[in-house]
Tab-separated table of C-alpha atoms in Angstrom:
chain	number	residue	atom	x	y	z
L	94	UNK	CA	0.834	-16.551	-23.860
L	95	UNK	CA	1.560	-17.136	-20.222
L	96	UNK	CA	2.786	-14.910	-17.370
L	97	UNK	CA	4.076	-16.169	-14.037
L	98	UNK	CA	3.182	-13.498	-11.567
L	99	UNK	CA	5.026	-13.483	-8.278
L	100	UNK	CA	3.636	-11.518	-5.354
L	101	UNK	CA	4.367	-12.792	-1.855
L	102	UNK	CA	1.309	-11.044	-0.358
L	103	UNK	CA	-1.391	-11.302	-3.045
L	104	UNK	CA	-4.952	-10.357	-1.967
L	105	UNK	CA	-8.297	-10.987	-3.501
L	106	UNK	CA	-10.872	-8.144	-3.402
L	107	UNK	CA	-12.770	-9.802	-0.578
L	108	UNK	CA	-9.638	-9.927	1.581
L	109	UNK	CA	-8.052	-7.131	3.508
L	110	UNK	CA	-4.993	-5.422	2.022
L	111	UNK	CA	-3.896	-4.056	-1.355
L	112	UNK	CA	-5.486	-5.655	-4.441
L	113	UNK	CA	-3.320	-4.085	-7.154
L	114	UNK	CA	-1.963	-7.452	-8.278
L	115	UNK	CA	-5.432	-8.898	-8.535
L	116	UNK	CA	-6.610	-6.173	-10.927
L	117	UNK	CA	-3.403	-6.357	-13.007
L	118	UNK	CA	-3.633	-10.162	-13.259
L	119	UNK	CA	-7.285	-9.943	-14.161
L	120	UNK	CA	-6.513	-7.472	-16.941
L	121	UNK	CA	-4.077	-9.895	-18.436
L	122	UNK	CA	-6.686	-12.774	-18.195
L	123	UNK	CA	-9.324	-10.619	-19.816
L	124	UNK	CA	-7.012	-10.096	-22.709
L	125	UNK	CA	-6.285	-13.751	-23.350
L	126	UNK	CA	-3.193	-14.242	-21.297
L	127	UNK	CA	-2.758	-17.209	-19.015
L	128	UNK	CA	-1.760	-16.101	-15.557
L	129	UNK	CA	-0.321	-18.229	-12.678
L	130	UNK	CA	-0.041	-16.180	-9.428
L	131	UNK	CA	2.642	-17.476	-7.041
L	132	UNK	CA	2.018	-16.342	-3.524
L	133	UNK	CA	1.684	-17.425	0.113
L	134	UNK	CA	-1.336	-18.701	1.967
L	135	UNK	CA	-3.529	-16.420	4.018
L	136	UNK	CA	-3.982	-18.965	6.819
L	137	UNK	CA	-1.988	-21.828	8.403
L	138	UNK	CA	-1.783	-24.472	5.695
L	139	UNK	CA	-0.650	-28.001	5.862
L	140	UNK	CA	0.450	-28.030	2.255
L	141	UNK	CA	0.642	-25.942	-0.913
L	142	UNK	CA	-2.789	-25.391	-2.431
L	143	UNK	CA	-3.887	-24.255	-5.909
L	144	UNK	CA	-7.154	-22.874	-7.176
L	145	UNK	CA	-8.641	-20.808	-10.029
L	146	UNK	CA	-9.961	-17.356	-9.060
L	147	UNK	CA	-11.784	-15.497	-11.831
L	148	UNK	CA	-9.488	-17.021	-14.412
L	149	UNK	CA	-6.279	-16.484	-12.373
L	150	UNK	CA	-4.507	-19.766	-11.416
L	151	UNK	CA	-3.362	-19.058	-7.862
L	152	UNK	CA	-0.678	-21.160	-6.150
L	153	UNK	CA	-0.558	-20.650	-2.418
L	154	UNK	CA	2.660	-22.040	-0.896
L	155	UNK	CA	2.750	-22.760	2.860
L	156	UNK	CA	4.553	-19.845	4.486
L	157	UNK	CA	3.348	-17.959	7.541
L	158	UNK	CA	3.840	-14.235	7.901
L	159	UNK	CA	2.565	-11.594	10.271
L	160	UNK	CA	3.273	-7.908	10.840
L	161	UNK	CA	3.798	-8.913	14.523
L	162	UNK	CA	6.707	-11.220	13.724
L	163	UNK	CA	10.127	-10.357	15.002
L	164	UNK	CA	12.734	-9.035	12.551
L	165	UNK	CA	14.445	-12.424	12.525
L	166	UNK	CA	11.161	-14.327	11.909
L	167	UNK	CA	10.304	-11.918	9.029
L	168	UNK	CA	13.645	-12.516	7.407
L	169	UNK	CA	13.093	-16.321	7.764
L	170	UNK	CA	9.684	-15.966	6.110
L	171	UNK	CA	11.214	-14.001	3.174
L	172	UNK	CA	13.999	-16.483	2.693
L	173	UNK	CA	11.651	-19.471	2.940
L	174	UNK	CA	9.408	-18.033	0.292
L	175	UNK	CA	12.445	-17.499	-1.992
L	176	UNK	CA	13.233	-21.185	-1.887
L	177	UNK	CA	9.589	-22.257	-2.182
L	178	UNK	CA	8.897	-19.942	-5.074
L	179	UNK	CA	12.005	-20.919	-7.089
L	180	UNK	CA	11.263	-24.622	-6.645
L	181	UNK	CA	7.602	-24.257	-7.474
L	182	UNK	CA	8.242	-21.697	-10.267
L	183	UNK	CA	10.661	-24.052	-11.991
L	184	UNK	CA	7.798	-26.552	-12.351
L	185	UNK	CA	5.759	-24.121	-14.537
L	186	UNK	CA	5.597	-24.832	-18.281
L	187	UNK	CA	5.578	-22.490	-21.253
L	188	UNK	CA	6.219	-19.338	-19.396
L	189	UNK	CA	6.695	-16.309	-21.665
L	190	UNK	CA	7.287	-13.669	-18.926
L	191	UNK	CA	7.666	-13.418	-15.202
L	192	UNK	CA	6.122	-10.410	-13.465
L	193	UNK	CA	7.634	-10.026	-9.966
L	194	UNK	CA	6.449	-7.400	-7.509
L	195	UNK	CA	8.102	-6.329	-4.253
L	196	UNK	CA	8.144	-5.983	-1.330
L	197	UNK	CA	10.490	-7.499	-0.159
L	198	UNK	CA	13.446	-7.281	-2.548
L	199	UNK	CA	13.859	-11.043	-2.200
L	200	UNK	CA	10.885	-11.341	-4.647
L	201	UNK	CA	13.110	-9.776	-7.276
L	202	UNK	CA	15.795	-12.385	-6.424
L	203	UNK	CA	13.229	-15.092	-7.252
L	204	UNK	CA	12.760	-13.554	-10.701
L	205	UNK	CA	16.502	-13.260	-11.166
L	206	UNK	CA	17.088	-16.867	-10.333
L	207	UNK	CA	14.218	-18.044	-12.599
L	208	UNK	CA	15.875	-15.971	-15.331
L	209	UNK	CA	19.282	-17.652	-14.746
L	210	UNK	CA	17.874	-21.228	-14.302
L	211	UNK	CA	15.063	-21.164	-16.973
L	212	UNK	CA	15.980	-18.318	-19.233
L	213	UNK	CA	12.658	-16.603	-18.590
L	214	UNK	CA	12.545	-12.750	-19.045
L	215	UNK	CA	10.997	-10.838	-16.192
L	216	UNK	CA	9.575	-7.394	-15.313
L	217	UNK	CA	10.233	-6.198	-11.768
L	218	UNK	CA	7.756	-3.963	-10.037
L	219	UNK	CA	9.148	-1.641	-7.317
L	220	UNK	CA	6.575	-0.960	-4.550
L	221	UNK	CA	9.235	0.309	-2.114
L	222	UNK	CA	12.899	1.239	-2.733
L	223	UNK	CA	14.524	-1.734	-1.074
L	224	UNK	CA	17.099	-1.832	0.549
L	225	UNK	CA	16.960	1.998	1.002
L	226	UNK	CA	13.612	1.773	2.730
L	227	UNK	CA	14.609	-0.611	5.608
L	228	UNK	CA	17.985	1.072	5.830
L	229	UNK	CA	16.431	4.474	6.550
L	230	UNK	CA	13.800	3.124	8.977
L	231	UNK	CA	16.631	1.383	10.803
L	232	UNK	CA	15.508	-2.204	10.086
L	233	UNK	CA	18.930	-3.077	8.453
L	234	UNK	CA	22.093	-1.707	9.978
L	235	UNK	CA	24.795	-4.234	9.197
L	236	UNK	CA	27.130	-2.650	6.591
L	237	UNK	CA	27.873	-5.949	4.932
L	238	UNK	CA	24.181	-6.800	4.581
L	239	UNK	CA	23.513	-3.337	3.153
L	240	UNK	CA	26.349	-3.673	0.616
L	241	UNK	CA	25.013	-7.141	-0.464
L	242	UNK	CA	21.474	-5.903	-0.799
L	243	UNK	CA	22.449	-2.911	-2.862
L	244	UNK	CA	24.427	-5.125	-5.174
L	245	UNK	CA	21.360	-7.412	-5.454
L	246	UNK	CA	19.118	-4.411	-6.188
L	247	UNK	CA	21.365	-3.224	-9.065
L	248	UNK	CA	21.555	-6.818	-10.479
L	249	UNK	CA	17.793	-7.182	-10.400
L	250	UNK	CA	17.263	-4.017	-12.289
L	251	UNK	CA	20.063	-4.813	-14.861
L	252	UNK	CA	18.613	-8.258	-15.640
L	253	UNK	CA	14.974	-7.178	-15.863
L	254	UNK	CA	13.604	-6.447	-19.327
L	255	UNK	CA	11.588	-3.634	-17.694
L	256	UNK	CA	11.022	-1.986	-14.323
L	257	UNK	CA	7.674	-0.645	-13.080
L	258	UNK	CA	7.860	1.917	-10.234
L	259	UNK	CA	4.867	3.131	-8.229
L	260	UNK	CA	5.768	6.801	-7.855
L	261	UNK	CA	8.069	9.410	-9.418
L	262	UNK	CA	10.465	9.119	-6.454
L	263	UNK	CA	10.700	5.286	-6.874
L	264	UNK	CA	11.388	5.785	-10.574
L	265	UNK	CA	14.159	8.236	-9.786
L	266	UNK	CA	15.602	5.738	-7.286
L	267	UNK	CA	15.744	3.119	-10.018
L	268	UNK	CA	17.363	5.457	-12.439
L	269	UNK	CA	20.047	6.372	-9.958
L	270	UNK	CA	21.147	2.748	-9.997
L	271	UNK	CA	22.088	3.232	-13.619
L	272	UNK	CA	18.921	1.822	-15.190
L	273	UNK	CA	18.199	3.369	-18.593
L	274	UNK	CA	15.229	5.789	-18.576
L	275	UNK	CA	13.431	3.986	-21.440
L	276	UNK	CA	13.446	0.854	-19.311
L	277	UNK	CA	11.388	2.302	-16.501
L	278	UNK	CA	7.625	3.081	-16.369
L	279	UNK	CA	5.782	4.775	-13.558
L	280	UNK	CA	2.378	3.255	-12.757
L	281	UNK	CA	1.026	4.501	-9.373
L	282	UNK	CA	-1.347	2.762	-7.073
L	283	UNK	CA	-4.866	2.917	-8.400
L	284	UNK	CA	-8.183	4.308	-7.439
L	285	UNK	CA	-11.201	1.957	-7.612
L	286	UNK	CA	-14.127	4.189	-8.357
L	287	UNK	CA	-16.614	1.338	-8.558
L	288	UNK	CA	-15.691	-0.002	-5.134
L	289	UNK	CA	-14.946	3.171	-3.178
L	290	UNK	CA	-17.577	5.936	-3.863
L	291	UNK	CA	-19.679	8.518	-2.055
L	292	UNK	CA	-23.195	7.540	-1.022
L	293	UNK	CA	-25.793	8.015	1.565
L	294	UNK	CA	-24.540	7.553	5.151
L	295	UNK	CA	-26.768	5.117	6.939
L	296	UNK	CA	-27.359	5.336	10.730
L	297	UNK	CA	-27.201	1.547	11.082
L	298	UNK	CA	-23.638	1.577	9.631
L	299	UNK	CA	-22.446	4.211	12.059
L	300	UNK	CA	-23.751	1.950	14.778
L	301	UNK	CA	-22.260	-1.270	13.218
L	302	UNK	CA	-18.705	0.237	12.981
L	303	UNK	CA	-18.826	2.188	16.198
L	304	UNK	CA	-18.365	5.618	14.533
L	305	UNK	CA	-19.911	8.688	16.215
L	306	UNK	CA	-21.906	10.478	13.562
L	307	UNK	CA	-21.903	13.648	15.643
L	308	UNK	CA	-18.044	14.002	15.473
L	309	UNK	CA	-15.817	15.097	12.618
L	310	UNK	CA	-14.188	11.767	11.759
L	311	UNK	CA	-10.609	11.583	10.397
L	312	UNK	CA	-9.679	8.154	9.117
L	313	UNK	CA	-6.353	6.371	8.926
L	314	UNK	CA	-6.875	3.226	6.885
L	315	UNK	CA	-4.479	0.317	6.390
L	316	UNK	CA	-1.107	-0.651	7.727
L	317	UNK	CA	-0.071	0.502	11.189
L	318	UNK	CA	3.650	-0.168	10.827
L	319	UNK	CA	6.750	1.727	12.118
L	320	UNK	CA	7.034	3.626	8.829
L	321	UNK	CA	3.549	5.149	9.269
L	322	UNK	CA	4.650	7.153	12.359
L	323	UNK	CA	1.106	6.977	13.695
L	324	UNK	CA	2.116	8.271	17.168
L	325	UNK	CA	1.937	11.676	15.371
L	326	UNK	CA	-1.849	11.195	15.168
L	327	UNK	CA	-2.144	10.132	18.784
L	328	UNK	CA	-0.204	13.236	19.859
L	329	UNK	CA	-2.535	15.369	17.774
L	330	UNK	CA	-5.575	13.648	19.476
L	331	UNK	CA	-3.989	14.446	22.865
L	332	UNK	CA	-3.462	18.038	21.965
L	333	UNK	CA	-7.101	18.364	20.838
L	334	UNK	CA	-8.535	16.696	23.875
L	335	UNK	CA	-6.322	17.691	26.690
L	336	UNK	CA	-4.869	21.007	25.573
L	337	UNK	CA	-7.466	22.592	23.313
L	338	UNK	CA	-10.318	20.885	25.162
L	339	UNK	CA	-12.156	20.006	21.928
L	340	UNK	CA	-14.545	17.042	21.713
L	341	UNK	CA	-15.668	17.522	18.104
L	342	UNK	CA	-12.997	15.543	16.202
L	343	UNK	CA	-12.412	11.759	16.282
L	344	UNK	CA	-9.502	9.820	14.827
L	345	UNK	CA	-10.583	6.506	13.423
L	346	UNK	CA	-7.995	3.654	12.779
L	347	UNK	CA	-9.080	0.955	10.404
L	348	UNK	CA	-6.301	-1.571	9.949
L	349	UNK	CA	-3.656	-3.444	11.867
L	350	UNK	CA	0.109	-3.571	12.298
L	351	UNK	CA	3.117	-3.981	14.580
L	352	UNK	CA	2.674	-0.539	16.250
L	353	UNK	CA	-1.014	-1.012	17.185
L	354	UNK	CA	-0.325	-2.197	20.775
L	355	UNK	CA	1.963	0.821	21.421
L	356	UNK	CA	-0.725	3.198	20.018
L	357	UNK	CA	-3.444	1.634	22.152
L	358	UNK	CA	-1.180	2.024	25.223
L	359	UNK	CA	-0.727	5.715	24.355
L	360	UNK	CA	-4.414	6.227	24.097
L	361	UNK	CA	-4.860	4.618	27.521
L	362	UNK	CA	-2.042	6.657	29.047
L	363	UNK	CA	-3.445	9.977	27.775
L	364	UNK	CA	-7.061	8.920	28.614
L	365	UNK	CA	-8.126	9.739	25.095
L	366	UNK	CA	-11.798	9.491	24.184
L	367	UNK	CA	-11.305	10.719	20.628
L	368	UNK	CA	-9.532	7.704	19.147
L	369	UNK	CA	-11.222	4.524	17.862
L	370	UNK	CA	-9.478	1.279	16.662
L	371	UNK	CA	-11.901	-0.615	14.423
L	372	UNK	CA	-9.634	-3.486	13.286
L	373	UNK	CA	-9.021	-4.847	9.780
L	374	UNK	CA	-11.587	-4.923	6.930
L	375	UNK	CA	-12.045	-6.365	3.542
L	376	UNK	CA	-12.735	-4.028	0.524
L	377	UNK	CA	-16.476	-3.795	1.205
L	378	UNK	CA	-16.002	-3.015	4.850
L	379	UNK	CA	-13.323	-0.339	4.419
L	380	UNK	CA	-15.407	1.223	1.687
L	381	UNK	CA	-18.288	1.493	4.188
L	382	UNK	CA	-15.960	3.058	6.850
L	383	UNK	CA	-14.516	5.542	4.334
L	384	UNK	CA	-17.970	6.675	3.346
L	385	UNK	CA	-18.854	7.424	6.992
L	386	UNK	CA	-15.720	9.598	7.646
L	387	UNK	CA	-15.149	13.185	6.793
L	388	UNK	CA	-11.413	13.186	5.920
L	389	UNK	CA	-8.612	10.765	5.414
L	390	UNK	CA	-5.057	11.059	6.807
L	391	UNK	CA	-2.016	9.404	5.190
L	392	UNK	CA	0.784	9.506	7.716
L	393	UNK	CA	4.464	8.572	7.457
L	394	UNK	CA	7.590	9.149	9.485
L	395	UNK	CA	9.610	12.112	8.406
L	396	UNK	CA	12.233	10.212	6.354
L	397	UNK	CA	13.315	11.148	2.853
L	398	UNK	CA	12.801	7.593	1.511
L	399	UNK	CA	9.178	7.719	2.572
L	400	UNK	CA	8.551	10.755	0.369
L	401	UNK	CA	8.617	8.285	-2.507
L	402	UNK	CA	5.634	6.222	-1.251
L	403	UNK	CA	2.515	5.507	-3.332
L	404	UNK	CA	0.127	4.702	-0.537
L	405	UNK	CA	-2.885	2.573	-1.540
L	406	UNK	CA	-5.053	4.228	1.158
L	407	UNK	CA	-4.691	7.580	-0.433
L	408	UNK	CA	-6.101	6.538	-3.777
L	409	UNK	CA	-8.953	4.674	-2.195
L	410	UNK	CA	-9.723	7.824	-0.176
L	411	UNK	CA	-9.735	9.939	-3.320
L	412	UNK	CA	-12.189	7.477	-4.956
L	413	UNK	CA	-14.405	7.746	-1.871
L	414	UNK	CA	-14.388	11.561	-2.246
L	415	UNK	CA	-12.572	12.050	0.963
L	416	UNK	CA	-10.331	15.095	1.319
L	417	UNK	CA	-6.882	13.922	2.175
L	418	UNK	CA	-4.454	15.133	4.726
L	419	UNK	CA	-0.743	14.150	4.070
L	420	UNK	CA	2.296	14.756	6.207
L	421	UNK	CA	4.940	13.526	3.797
L	422	UNK	CA	6.699	16.173	1.694
L	423	UNK	CA	6.862	14.028	-1.380
L	424	UNK	CA	4.696	13.632	-4.495
L	425	UNK	CA	1.565	13.025	-2.465
L	426	UNK	CA	1.840	16.599	-1.135
L	427	UNK	CA	1.917	17.726	-4.680
L	428	UNK	CA	-1.191	15.729	-5.520
L	429	UNK	CA	-3.360	17.184	-2.681
L	430	UNK	CA	-2.138	20.702	-3.357
L	431	UNK	CA	-2.180	20.659	-7.107
L	432	UNK	CA	-5.636	19.083	-7.414
L	433	UNK	CA	-6.945	20.989	-4.352
L	434	UNK	CA	-8.254	17.836	-2.720
L	435	UNK	CA	-6.628	18.128	0.730
L	436	UNK	CA	-3.745	19.676	2.541
L	437	UNK	CA	-0.273	19.065	3.957
L	438	UNK	CA	0.822	19.225	7.565
L	439	UNK	CA	4.306	19.122	9.090
L	440	UNK	CA	5.143	15.608	10.329
L	441	UNK	CA	7.082	17.038	13.231
L	442	UNK	CA	4.234	19.257	14.473
L	443	UNK	CA	1.113	17.392	15.627
L	444	UNK	CA	-0.198	20.656	16.970
L	445	UNK	CA	-0.368	21.882	13.385
L	446	UNK	CA	-2.687	18.951	12.500
L	447	UNK	CA	-4.852	19.657	15.543
L	448	UNK	CA	-5.287	23.284	14.857
L	449	UNK	CA	-5.864	22.775	11.087
L	450	UNK	CA	-8.689	20.330	11.796
L	451	UNK	CA	-10.390	22.779	14.135
L	452	UNK	CA	-9.974	25.433	11.488
L	453	UNK	CA	-11.395	23.356	8.545
L	454	UNK	CA	-14.053	21.111	10.091
L	455	UNK	CA	-16.832	23.651	9.844
L	456	UNK	CA	-15.858	24.989	6.453
L	457	UNK	CA	-18.601	22.973	4.617
L	458	UNK	CA	-18.183	24.657	1.241
L	459	UNK	CA	-14.312	24.146	1.259
L	460	UNK	CA	-14.724	20.522	2.268
L	461	UNK	CA	-17.300	19.918	-0.432
L	462	UNK	CA	-15.012	21.397	-3.004
L	463	UNK	CA	-12.130	19.191	-1.874
L	464	UNK	CA	-14.387	16.225	-1.932
L	465	UNK	CA	-15.447	16.813	-5.499
L	466	UNK	CA	-11.921	17.429	-6.578
L	467	UNK	CA	-10.824	14.165	-4.949
L	468	UNK	CA	-13.395	12.136	-6.741
L	469	UNK	CA	-12.648	13.862	-10.049
L	470	UNK	CA	-8.906	13.254	-9.987
L	471	UNK	CA	-9.503	9.614	-8.885
L	472	UNK	CA	-11.626	8.957	-11.952
L	473	UNK	CA	-9.675	11.005	-14.505
L	474	UNK	CA	-6.049	10.262	-13.463
L	475	UNK	CA	-5.752	7.266	-11.125
L	476	UNK	CA	-8.693	4.991	-11.848
L	477	UNK	CA	-7.882	1.288	-12.265
L	478	UNK	CA	-9.377	1.282	-15.766
L	479	UNK	CA	-6.666	3.758	-16.842
L	480	UNK	CA	-3.720	2.167	-14.955
L	481	UNK	CA	-4.458	-1.451	-15.825
L	482	UNK	CA	-4.494	-0.465	-19.426
L	483	UNK	CA	-1.086	1.166	-19.008
L	484	UNK	CA	0.214	-2.003	-17.260
L	485	UNK	CA	-1.181	-4.086	-20.173
L	486	UNK	CA	0.677	-1.971	-22.704
L	487	UNK	CA	3.932	-2.514	-20.825
L	488	UNK	CA	3.543	-6.255	-20.489
L	489	UNK	CA	2.454	-6.859	-24.101
L	490	UNK	CA	5.731	-5.501	-25.361
L	491	UNK	CA	7.450	-8.499	-23.924
L	492	UNK	CA	4.974	-11.294	-24.700
């Protein structure tokens, strides 16, 4: 049995970024399935390279991409990968199933074309509701492009043998396109309890990462894109320092993205001493940083489409036993409230975040209870051992 797995931004555990596709592919390999991962290179390459990684045959095609690219250059990168992946994919032999994961939606087009050209069945995984996501954030405004992309979306769902969605909201979005309910499975992002876990906080690590152990540290981990609305956090930091005159709370950013220069400029403009930018980390590094912090915040702009998100950073935070603050009124709000592992704040009111942190930071018993609940739900509901098994059950139906 062989699966051609297509993920434009595939990451290994030792790299920065989401590793969901690695764990899914590894689960297939561990169960006797041959897997070829078709992706792009992490660095500037002179040619396509191939290598075996823990049993996964990874094909890196030459295609640069950066969160700092202009909109036009990002579109070029997406389209270039479409051509590269179709041409390279057609060379594969004895493929029983294609598993294609967005974003962007163009990855679904690759699977669709391989289906048309080679007759291969495919499963499409929806990580974001494209094109609705870029439409609502204002990245796509042309009405003809929108009409074309929505038609493509519907065609991708119709021709797939199955669709995997990362949240209840994404599943509902797929169903609204006319997809039969029995054709859609919801598998959220996963917690990795063996990689993110609570442990002793070492002084040398506080020093290594530049985190002040005397402060109450609130962490934003991962992407710093437009959709994250991270100016909300900077405004809260400004309120704490310059209006409430508090110096007990620090906001820690671990990650990178297109809005980082703007956020740094805001910090300089406001003269903030309570914001720290640590840069990007691999899995080991971000696990260390999470363990040193007191809470995690998962921030998004206040757009309905973003209520459907299944943010990887949230599930890693739960694994690390970090209470989680969310400002998106979607299913993540339900998670932190139902499992009593964090709280929700209004995305339009940074003062609410500031005041809530001052209120809760000294409530040690409450924070301890939230921490235990976070770890518990991560292991019992969202752990990778549970969700990779669910993934395997879906894929095996079509092999």
